[in-house]
Amino acid sequence: MMDAASLVAQILGESADLHDAARSTAVIPAAEAAMAVVETLRTGGKVLVFGNGGSATDAQHFAAELVGRFTRERRGLAAIALAADSAIVTALANDYGYERVFARQVEALGREGDVAIGISTSGTSANVLAGLAAAEAAGMVTVGMTGRDGGTIATAVDIHVNVASTSTARVQEVHRTLLHAMCELIELYP
């Protein structure tokens, strides 16, 4: 049986290896996504970001960094995490089904030129895909952050940021780093 310290070291090594792999595959699309956000914010638009479970918390974290601040004092930036309001999420799930919880909010809040960021470690979350489809129909820029091979989301978005791993935990770790890098880029361009 592996001792606790060895397991922690193994996990850190796996995460570091996946971060290193992402340097050759995810850097350009993450930068493109950040610049799409910059452009929409410059023109008075907003960012809608969404996902399930850990990806929902990543969406909330990203929105909080934009509305608040990441590393620099600046004006608040318009970003909304669509899983954050439990009353809306549960009402929509009850009335329309869970598959529509993000799409309905995108229909209500999204406008042409806004940016929608859907996060799904599997790349196949039906409600994230539906939210991105609603965003595309509204003329929004669509960004998918995925794991594995990108799933159905990979071909459904304008910008695809993929972390090619089957480990949900490791994908989430790299997603968080990429979201932080995007925040830092966004703050460079007021």
PDB file of C-alpha atoms in Angstrom:
ATOM      1  CA  MET A   1       0.000   0.000   0.000  1.00  0.00           C
ATOM      2  CA  MET A   2       1.243   3.441  -0.951  1.00  0.00           C
ATOM      3  CA  ASP A   3       1.964   5.760   1.946  1.00  0.00           C
ATOM      4  CA  ALA A   4       0.166   9.114   2.150  1.00  0.00           C
ATOM      5  CA  ALA A   5       3.147  11.265   1.204  1.00  0.00           C
ATOM      6  CA  SER A   6       3.860   9.131  -1.876  1.00  0.00           C
ATOM      7  CA  LEU A   7       0.244   9.485  -2.993  1.00  0.00           C
ATOM      8  CA  VAL A   8       0.383  13.272  -2.610  1.00  0.00           C
ATOM      9  CA  ALA A   9       3.649  13.357  -4.587  1.00  0.00           C
ATOM     10  CA  GLN A  10       2.091  11.186  -7.307  1.00  0.00           C
ATOM     11  CA  ILE A  11      -0.945  13.463  -7.577  1.00  0.00           C
ATOM     12  CA  LEU A  12       1.247  16.568  -7.779  1.00  0.00           C
ATOM     13  CA  GLY A  13       3.330  14.887 -10.475  1.00  0.00           C
ATOM     14  CA  GLU A  14       0.244  13.964 -12.513  1.00  0.00           C
ATOM     15  CA  SER A  15      -1.062  17.511 -12.218  1.00  0.00           C
ATOM     16  CA  ALA A  16       2.310  18.994 -13.197  1.00  0.00           C
ATOM     17  CA  ASP A  17       2.548  16.653 -16.200  1.00  0.00           C
ATOM     18  CA  LEU A  18      -0.938  17.631 -17.376  1.00  0.00           C
ATOM     19  CA  HIS A  19      -0.180  21.330 -16.861  1.00  0.00           C
ATOM     20  CA  ASP A  20       2.953  20.857 -18.955  1.00  0.00           C
ATOM     21  CA  ALA A  21       0.985  19.096 -21.714  1.00  0.00           C
ATOM     22  CA  ALA A  22      -1.550  21.942 -21.698  1.00  0.00           C
ATOM     23  CA  ARG A  23       1.268  24.383 -22.457  1.00  0.00           C
ATOM     24  CA  SER A  24       1.417  22.949 -25.966  1.00  0.00           C
ATOM     25  CA  THR A  25      -2.312  22.444 -26.552  1.00  0.00           C
ATOM     26  CA  ALA A  26      -4.384  24.906 -24.535  1.00  0.00           C
ATOM     27  CA  VAL A  27      -2.354  28.128 -24.474  1.00  0.00           C
ATOM     28  CA  ILE A  28      -3.541  29.586 -27.776  1.00  0.00           C
ATOM     29  CA  PRO A  29      -7.259  28.819 -27.303  1.00  0.00           C
ATOM     30  CA  ALA A  30      -7.149  30.097 -23.695  1.00  0.00           C
ATOM     31  CA  ALA A  31      -5.563  33.338 -24.908  1.00  0.00           C
ATOM     32  CA  GLU A  32      -8.186  33.596 -27.673  1.00  0.00           C
ATOM     33  CA  ALA A  33     -10.944  33.096 -25.100  1.00  0.00           C
ATOM     34  CA  ALA A  34      -9.480  35.800 -22.865  1.00  0.00           C
ATOM     35  CA  MET A  35      -9.262  38.235 -25.771  1.00  0.00           C
ATOM     36  CA  ALA A  36     -12.890  37.475 -26.740  1.00  0.00           C
ATOM     37  CA  VAL A  37     -13.860  38.411 -23.188  1.00  0.00           C
ATOM     38  CA  VAL A  38     -11.801  41.601 -23.409  1.00  0.00           C
ATOM     39  CA  GLU A  39     -13.543  42.562 -26.655  1.00  0.00           C
ATOM     40  CA  THR A  40     -17.060  41.975 -25.325  1.00  0.00           C
ATOM     41  CA  LEU A  41     -16.323  43.904 -22.135  1.00  0.00           C
ATOM     42  CA  ARG A  42     -14.905  46.825 -24.144  1.00  0.00           C
ATOM     43  CA  THR A  43     -18.141  47.036 -26.103  1.00  0.00           C
ATOM     44  CA  GLY A  44     -20.427  46.858 -23.067  1.00  0.00           C
ATOM     45  CA  GLY A  45     -21.068  43.127 -23.212  1.00  0.00           C
ATOM     46  CA  LYS A  46     -20.866  40.480 -20.545  1.00  0.00           C
ATOM     47  CA  VAL A  47     -19.655  36.968 -19.856  1.00  0.00           C
ATOM     48  CA  LEU A  48     -22.000  34.111 -18.973  1.00  0.00           C
ATOM     49  CA  VAL A  49     -20.148  31.114 -17.560  1.00  0.00           C
ATOM     50  CA  PHE A  50     -21.569  27.769 -16.512  1.00  0.00           C
ATOM     51  CA  GLY A  51     -20.909  24.140 -15.690  1.00  0.00           C
ATOM     52  CA  ASN A  52     -21.940  21.361 -13.291  1.00  0.00           C
ATOM     53  CA  GLY A  53     -20.416  20.303  -9.972  1.00  0.00           C
ATOM     54  CA  GLY A  54     -16.755  21.275  -9.760  1.00  0.00           C
ATOM     55  CA  SER A  55     -17.080  23.050 -13.106  1.00  0.00           C
ATOM     56  CA  ALA A  56     -19.918  25.131 -11.615  1.00  0.00           C
ATOM     57  CA  THR A  57     -17.602  26.221  -8.834  1.00  0.00           C
ATOM     58  CA  ASP A  58     -14.892  27.028 -11.393  1.00  0.00           C
ATOM     59  CA  ALA A  59     -17.477  29.144 -13.242  1.00  0.00           C
ATOM     60  CA  GLN A  60     -18.383  30.937 -10.010  1.00  0.00           C
ATOM     61  CA  HIS A  61     -14.722  31.504  -9.191  1.00  0.00           C
ATOM     62  CA  PHE A  62     -14.030  32.961 -12.662  1.00  0.00           C
ATOM     63  CA  ALA A  63     -17.051  35.285 -12.473  1.00  0.00           C
ATOM     64  CA  ALA A  64     -16.032  36.411  -8.983  1.00  0.00           C
ATOM     65  CA  GLU A  65     -12.519  37.272 -10.177  1.00  0.00           C
ATOM     66  CA  LEU A  66     -13.964  39.396 -12.994  1.00  0.00           C
ATOM     67  CA  VAL A  67     -16.649  41.161 -10.973  1.00  0.00           C
ATOM     68  CA  GLY A  68     -14.251  41.691  -8.063  1.00  0.00           C
ATOM     69  CA  ARG A  69     -10.601  41.653  -9.002  1.00  0.00           C
ATOM     70  CA  PHE A  70      -7.910  39.134  -9.722  1.00  0.00           C
ATOM     71  CA  THR A  71      -4.584  40.868  -9.013  1.00  0.00           C
ATOM     72  CA  ARG A  72      -5.219  44.496  -9.979  1.00  0.00           C
ATOM     73  CA  GLU A  73      -7.539  47.217  -8.756  1.00  0.00           C
ATOM     74  CA  ARG A  74      -9.868  48.097 -11.623  1.00  0.00           C
ATOM     75  CA  ARG A  75     -13.550  48.583 -12.388  1.00  0.00           C
ATOM     76  CA  GLY A  76     -15.820  45.591 -11.967  1.00  0.00           C
ATOM     77  CA  LEU A  77     -16.310  43.506 -15.103  1.00  0.00           C
ATOM     78  CA  ALA A  78     -19.681  42.080 -16.160  1.00  0.00           C
ATOM     79  CA  ALA A  79     -19.718  38.336 -15.543  1.00  0.00           C
ATOM     80  CA  ILE A  80     -22.449  35.994 -14.327  1.00  0.00           C
ATOM     81  CA  ALA A  81     -22.090  32.377 -13.190  1.00  0.00           C
ATOM     82  CA  LEU A  82     -25.327  30.669 -14.208  1.00  0.00           C
ATOM     83  CA  ALA A  83     -25.214  27.908 -11.569  1.00  0.00           C
ATOM     84  CA  ALA A  84     -24.889  30.373  -8.673  1.00  0.00           C
ATOM     85  CA  ASP A  85     -28.575  31.187  -8.121  1.00  0.00           C
ATOM     86  CA  SER A  86     -30.182  28.091  -6.607  1.00  0.00           C
ATOM     87  CA  ALA A  87     -33.706  29.508  -6.946  1.00  0.00           C
ATOM     88  CA  ILE A  88     -33.306  30.028 -10.684  1.00  0.00           C
ATOM     89  CA  VAL A  89     -31.548  26.698 -11.246  1.00  0.00           C
ATOM     90  CA  THR A  90     -34.136  24.690  -9.306  1.00  0.00           C
ATOM     91  CA  ALA A  91     -37.115  26.545 -10.808  1.00  0.00           C
ATOM     92  CA  LEU A  92     -35.838  25.951 -14.327  1.00  0.00           C
ATOM     93  CA  ALA A  93     -34.979  22.320 -13.586  1.00  0.00           C
ATOM     94  CA  ASN A  94     -38.478  21.818 -12.188  1.00  0.00           C
ATOM     95  CA  ASP A  95     -40.303  23.619 -15.006  1.00  0.00           C
ATOM     96  CA  TYR A  96     -38.141  22.781 -18.034  1.00  0.00           C
ATOM     97  CA  GLY A  97     -35.876  19.911 -17.001  1.00  0.00           C
ATOM     98  CA  TYR A  98     -32.258  20.069 -15.905  1.00  0.00           C
ATOM     99  CA  GLU A  99     -31.043  20.006 -19.501  1.00  0.00           C
ATOM    100  CA  ARG A 100     -32.473  23.537 -19.983  1.00  0.00           C
ATOM    101  CA  VAL A 101     -31.141  25.263 -16.832  1.00  0.00           C
ATOM    102  CA  PHE A 102     -28.344  27.050 -18.691  1.00  0.00           C
ATOM    103  CA  ALA A 103     -30.051  27.507 -22.068  1.00  0.00           C
ATOM    104  CA  ARG A 104     -33.007  29.323 -20.527  1.00  0.00           C
ATOM    105  CA  GLN A 105     -30.713  31.692 -18.626  1.00  0.00           C
ATOM    106  CA  VAL A 106     -28.653  32.351 -21.766  1.00  0.00           C
ATOM    107  CA  GLU A 107     -31.907  33.156 -23.593  1.00  0.00           C
ATOM    108  CA  ALA A 108     -32.844  35.601 -20.827  1.00  0.00           C
ATOM    109  CA  LEU A 109     -29.460  37.247 -20.232  1.00  0.00           C
ATOM    110  CA  GLY A 110     -27.324  36.765 -23.335  1.00  0.00           C
ATOM    111  CA  ARG A 111     -27.045  39.272 -26.161  1.00  0.00           C
ATOM    112  CA  GLU A 112     -25.249  39.265 -29.490  1.00  0.00           C
ATOM    113  CA  GLY A 113     -21.530  39.800 -28.945  1.00  0.00           C
ATOM    114  CA  ASP A 114     -21.531  38.534 -25.343  1.00  0.00           C
ATOM    115  CA  VAL A 115     -19.316  35.572 -24.466  1.00  0.00           C
ATOM    116  CA  ALA A 116     -20.628  32.241 -23.164  1.00  0.00           C
ATOM    117  CA  ILE A 117     -18.132  29.913 -21.498  1.00  0.00           C
ATOM    118  CA  GLY A 118     -19.340  26.360 -20.913  1.00  0.00           C
ATOM    119  CA  ILE A 119     -17.161  24.134 -18.744  1.00  0.00           C
ATOM    120  CA  SER A 120     -17.496  20.342 -18.934  1.00  0.00           C
ATOM    121  CA  THR A 121     -14.730  17.932 -17.960  1.00  0.00           C
ATOM    122  CA  SER A 122     -16.378  15.186 -20.039  1.00  0.00           C
ATOM    123  CA  GLY A 123     -17.191  17.436 -22.985  1.00  0.00           C
ATOM    124  CA  THR A 124     -20.617  15.841 -23.128  1.00  0.00           C
ATOM    125  CA  SER A 125     -22.747  17.576 -20.470  1.00  0.00           C
ATOM    126  CA  ALA A 126     -26.162  17.939 -22.143  1.00  0.00           C
ATOM    127  CA  ASN A 127     -27.120  21.101 -20.256  1.00  0.00           C
ATOM    128  CA  VAL A 128     -23.783  22.785 -21.016  1.00  0.00           C
ATOM    129  CA  LEU A 129     -24.150  21.871 -24.682  1.00  0.00           C
ATOM    130  CA  ALA A 130     -27.718  23.252 -24.693  1.00  0.00           C
ATOM    131  CA  GLY A 131     -26.504  26.478 -23.073  1.00  0.00           C
ATOM    132  CA  LEU A 132     -23.805  26.854 -25.713  1.00  0.00           C
ATOM    133  CA  ALA A 133     -26.338  26.177 -28.491  1.00  0.00           C
ATOM    134  CA  ALA A 134     -28.607  28.902 -27.081  1.00  0.00           C
ATOM    135  CA  ALA A 135     -25.603  31.239 -26.982  1.00  0.00           C
ATOM    136  CA  GLU A 136     -24.755  30.488 -30.601  1.00  0.00           C
ATOM    137  CA  ALA A 137     -28.373  31.139 -31.613  1.00  0.00           C
ATOM    138  CA  ALA A 138     -28.173  34.528 -29.845  1.00  0.00           C
ATOM    139  CA  GLY A 139     -25.003  35.500 -31.743  1.00  0.00           C
ATOM    140  CA  MET A 140     -22.706  35.138 -28.748  1.00  0.00           C
ATOM    141  CA  VAL A 141     -19.077  34.012 -28.905  1.00  0.00           C
ATOM    142  CA  THR A 142     -18.968  30.475 -27.524  1.00  0.00           C
ATOM    143  CA  VAL A 143     -16.091  28.971 -25.558  1.00  0.00           C
ATOM    144  CA  GLY A 144     -15.948  25.374 -24.414  1.00  0.00           C
ATOM    145  CA  MET A 145     -13.545  24.226 -21.714  1.00  0.00           C
ATOM    146  CA  THR A 146     -13.397  20.445 -21.765  1.00  0.00           C
ATOM    147  CA  GLY A 147     -11.457  17.367 -20.783  1.00  0.00           C
ATOM    148  CA  ARG A 148     -11.032  13.967 -22.422  1.00  0.00           C
ATOM    149  CA  ASP A 149     -11.269  14.359 -26.231  1.00  0.00           C
ATOM    150  CA  GLY A 150     -13.582  17.386 -25.989  1.00  0.00           C
ATOM    151  CA  GLY A 151     -16.722  15.369 -26.653  1.00  0.00           C
ATOM    152  CA  THR A 152     -19.623  16.956 -28.510  1.00  0.00           C
ATOM    153  CA  ILE A 153     -18.756  20.370 -27.116  1.00  0.00           C
ATOM    154  CA  ALA A 154     -15.454  20.410 -29.048  1.00  0.00           C
ATOM    155  CA  THR A 155     -17.172  20.944 -32.385  1.00  0.00           C
ATOM    156  CA  ALA A 156     -20.036  23.083 -31.064  1.00  0.00           C
ATOM    157  CA  VAL A 157     -18.024  26.139 -29.998  1.00  0.00           C
ATOM    158  CA  ASP A 158     -16.083  28.988 -31.555  1.00  0.00           C
ATOM    159  CA  ILE A 159     -13.121  28.501 -29.206  1.00  0.00           C
ATOM    160  CA  HIS A 160     -12.253  25.115 -27.696  1.00  0.00           C
ATOM    161  CA  VAL A 161      -9.919  24.887 -24.693  1.00  0.00           C
ATOM    162  CA  ASN A 162      -9.213  21.201 -24.127  1.00  0.00           C
ATOM    163  CA  VAL A 163      -7.278  19.448 -21.378  1.00  0.00           C
ATOM    164  CA  ALA A 164      -6.835  15.941 -22.736  1.00  0.00           C
ATOM    165  CA  SER A 165      -7.166  13.686 -19.700  1.00  0.00           C
ATOM    166  CA  THR A 166      -9.737  11.226 -18.420  1.00  0.00           C
ATOM    167  CA  SER A 167      -9.138  12.258 -14.803  1.00  0.00           C
ATOM    168  CA  THR A 168     -11.835  14.745 -13.814  1.00  0.00           C
ATOM    169  CA  ALA A 169      -9.781  15.987 -10.867  1.00  0.00           C
ATOM    170  CA  ARG A 170      -6.656  16.634 -12.950  1.00  0.00           C
ATOM    171  CA  VAL A 171      -8.693  18.349 -15.699  1.00  0.00           C
ATOM    172  CA  GLN A 172     -10.315  20.630 -13.109  1.00  0.00           C
ATOM    173  CA  GLU A 173      -6.894  21.538 -11.725  1.00  0.00           C
ATOM    174  CA  VAL A 174      -5.661  22.618 -15.150  1.00  0.00           C
ATOM    175  CA  HIS A 175      -8.960  24.365 -15.950  1.00  0.00           C
ATOM    176  CA  ARG A 176      -8.514  26.435 -12.788  1.00  0.00           C
ATOM    177  CA  THR A 177      -4.989  27.430 -13.819  1.00  0.00           C
ATOM    178  CA  LEU A 178      -6.158  28.327 -17.332  1.00  0.00           C
ATOM    179  CA  LEU A 179      -9.022  30.399 -15.911  1.00  0.00           C
ATOM    180  CA  HIS A 180      -6.528  32.232 -13.702  1.00  0.00           C
ATOM    181  CA  ALA A 181      -4.310  32.883 -16.727  1.00  0.00           C
ATOM    182  CA  MET A 182      -7.361  34.214 -18.579  1.00  0.00           C
ATOM    183  CA  CYS A 183      -8.161  36.523 -15.642  1.00  0.00           C
ATOM    184  CA  GLU A 184      -4.642  37.880 -15.688  1.00  0.00           C
ATOM    185  CA  LEU A 185      -4.817  38.529 -19.430  1.00  0.00           C
ATOM    186  CA  ILE A 186      -8.230  40.174 -19.149  1.00  0.00           C
ATOM    187  CA  GLU A 187      -6.919  42.554 -16.491  1.00  0.00           C
ATOM    188  CA  LEU A 188      -4.069  43.658 -18.767  1.00  0.00           C
ATOM    189  CA  TYR A 189      -6.549  45.105 -21.277  1.00  0.00           C
ATOM    190  CA  PRO A 190      -8.927  47.528 -19.532  1.00  0.00           C
TER     191      PRO A 190
END
